Amino acid sequence: MTVPAPPPDRLPDGFAVRLAPGTQCRDGGTTLLGGSPFRMLRLAPAAQALLAGDRLEVTDARTAALAARLLDTGVADPELPPAPFPEVTVVVPVRDRTDGLARLLAALRADPGTAGCPVVVVDDGSADPAAVAAVAAGARLLRHPVARGPAAARNAGLRVAGTELVAFVDSDCVPEPGWLEVLAGHLSDPRVALVAPRITALPAGASGWVARYESLSSALDMGTTPARVAPLTTVSYVPSAALLARRAALRGGFDETMPVAEDVDLVWRLAGAGWRVRLEPSARVAHDHRVEPAAWLRRRAFYGTGAALLAQRHGAAVAPVVISPWSAAAWALALTGTPVGVLAAGGVLGRASWQLAGRLAAPGDRPPVRLAAGLVLRGTAASGRTLARSVTRHHWPLAAAAALVSRRARWLVAGVAVADAVSGWRPLRQEIDLPTFAAGRRLEDLAYGAGLWLGALRARDPRALLPAAPPPVSPPRQPTR
């Protein structure tokens, strides 16, 4: 499936961007380090003069080009202008969940930003269509006699929408007031196709250990930091539980052949066509998480099966481990546990640092060896965390098989499992105890990994299990002159 190319329109005058948290200014402001994937941008003197401090406002074609470059590399985030209530059609796919539908529609009517918006409810083969129709009174109701899946339901609503903007909200969600106005601020950028809020746990949800774990570590919660969304970045996708979209960008809509991961596929198709996709966590939508243990684990396994479908469409973008060859070699040598192996790993990292320094050096300048070494060590540490996560999540069947035949592997797997649980728990230690978090983490990873392998076996395609190399660290570039 294809999506249309974004319009050639530049960012409008008055649009402003600000350097993202974590972006470093070096060399007196001539060099920017940051973004995802990590990049190094060297500003020409004219560009440096345009970027006053950490903020840039668009006033002409030059500032628009620089602001666009900063956005597309992830080193800057947009400042959201005040947005009036957007003209938007709200599309709600539902199947049998009448209580949730009633709760959602009541929340939409109570929010001044959505109270007057047209609402399209798409009944995707509910067992009791009359009950859905009764709850949906006042909204436009479409019905699929037989369930066709959430992608088909959303597409049905998209086709009848009469507004430029379309919001998709699942029937187990409750948006916070004002969420649409916040998201709509991003649409002042003509190349933004899709923007997503943060998905949080419904405050009045069920109690129990799964509920406590899910409220802090849900797969739907993409975090608290605004981000560019694209494959192989820190935020590689956003869930379709709640989205605001530009209808013109969604020509063709969601892939109806995908029972799962259709939201990831849409995001990646949009990014591939040149559109921008954003996560805006200051807008929040609460979600009624599954908290019954068996249902929760089945859902995690179901999510895992989607990786094989994504691999068929997007190849290495779905790789569970992204690691450079030199990082892989360094870790393989270090894990031998021998002095020779450790020394050889240091040699590999030293050579990688020297090569990177040569690529980063500006013409006529000395290679920035210290900077390159820091980047190599940072990348090696990140790849180590990725490998450790893979042991307990994506590739746990291989780790379990190794542990059965090797005492050394048993100790290594056990140590990784404990370290992973502790590192994930530490930022949340004021809100959840370690045993509960560790149990949730390990069970969730086992379920997801089982679904990942099951999906790959069904598809007879191993690409969802294979590692990939990261995009190269960008050499210095001058985004404008």
PDB file of C-alpha atoms in Angstrom, residues 297 300-305 392-397 443-458 465:
ATOM      1  CA  LEU A 297      -0.433 -12.298  28.438  1.00  0.00           C
ATOM      2  CA  ARG A 300       1.263  -9.416  24.641  1.00  0.00           C
ATOM      3  CA  ALA A 301       1.776 -12.593  22.611  1.00  0.00           C
ATOM      4  CA  PHE A 302      -0.635 -11.261  19.980  1.00  0.00           C
ATOM      5  CA  TYR A 303       1.425  -8.066  19.699  1.00  0.00           C
ATOM      6  CA  GLY A 304       4.517 -10.213  19.196  1.00  0.00           C
ATOM      7  CA  THR A 305       3.025 -11.971  16.172  1.00  0.00           C
ATOM      8  CA  THR A 392      15.051 -12.108  28.058  1.00  0.00           C
ATOM      9  CA  ARG A 393      12.546 -10.898  25.454  1.00  0.00           C
ATOM     10  CA  HIS A 394      13.048 -11.449  21.744  1.00  0.00           C
ATOM     11  CA  HIS A 395      15.421 -14.402  21.842  1.00  0.00           C
ATOM     12  CA  TRP A 396      14.611 -16.053  25.142  1.00  0.00           C
ATOM     13  CA  PRO A 397      13.986 -19.475  23.486  1.00  0.00           C
ATOM     14  CA  LEU A 443       6.089 -12.648  32.151  1.00  0.00           C
ATOM     15  CA  GLU A 444       5.462  -9.893  29.620  1.00  0.00           C
ATOM     16  CA  ASP A 445       8.766 -10.637  27.891  1.00  0.00           C
ATOM     17  CA  LEU A 446       8.074 -14.365  27.787  1.00  0.00           C
ATOM     18  CA  ALA A 447       4.641 -13.779  26.235  1.00  0.00           C
ATOM     19  CA  TYR A 448       5.880 -11.251  23.680  1.00  0.00           C
ATOM     20  CA  GLY A 449       8.845 -13.410  22.699  1.00  0.00           C
ATOM     21  CA  ALA A 450       6.613 -16.457  22.290  1.00  0.00           C
ATOM     22  CA  GLY A 451       4.338 -14.468  19.975  1.00  0.00           C
ATOM     23  CA  LEU A 452       7.354 -13.168  18.044  1.00  0.00           C
ATOM     24  CA  TRP A 453       8.640 -16.684  17.346  1.00  0.00           C
ATOM     25  CA  LEU A 454       5.159 -18.012  16.601  1.00  0.00           C
ATOM     26  CA  GLY A 455       4.594 -15.243  14.050  1.00  0.00           C
ATOM     27  CA  ALA A 456       7.942 -15.923  12.383  1.00  0.00           C
ATOM     28  CA  LEU A 457       7.197 -19.660  12.175  1.00  0.00           C
ATOM     29  CA  ARG A 458       3.739 -19.054  10.715  1.00  0.00           C
ATOM     30  CA  LEU A 465      14.307 -12.396  14.594  1.00  0.00           C
TER      31      LEU A 465
END
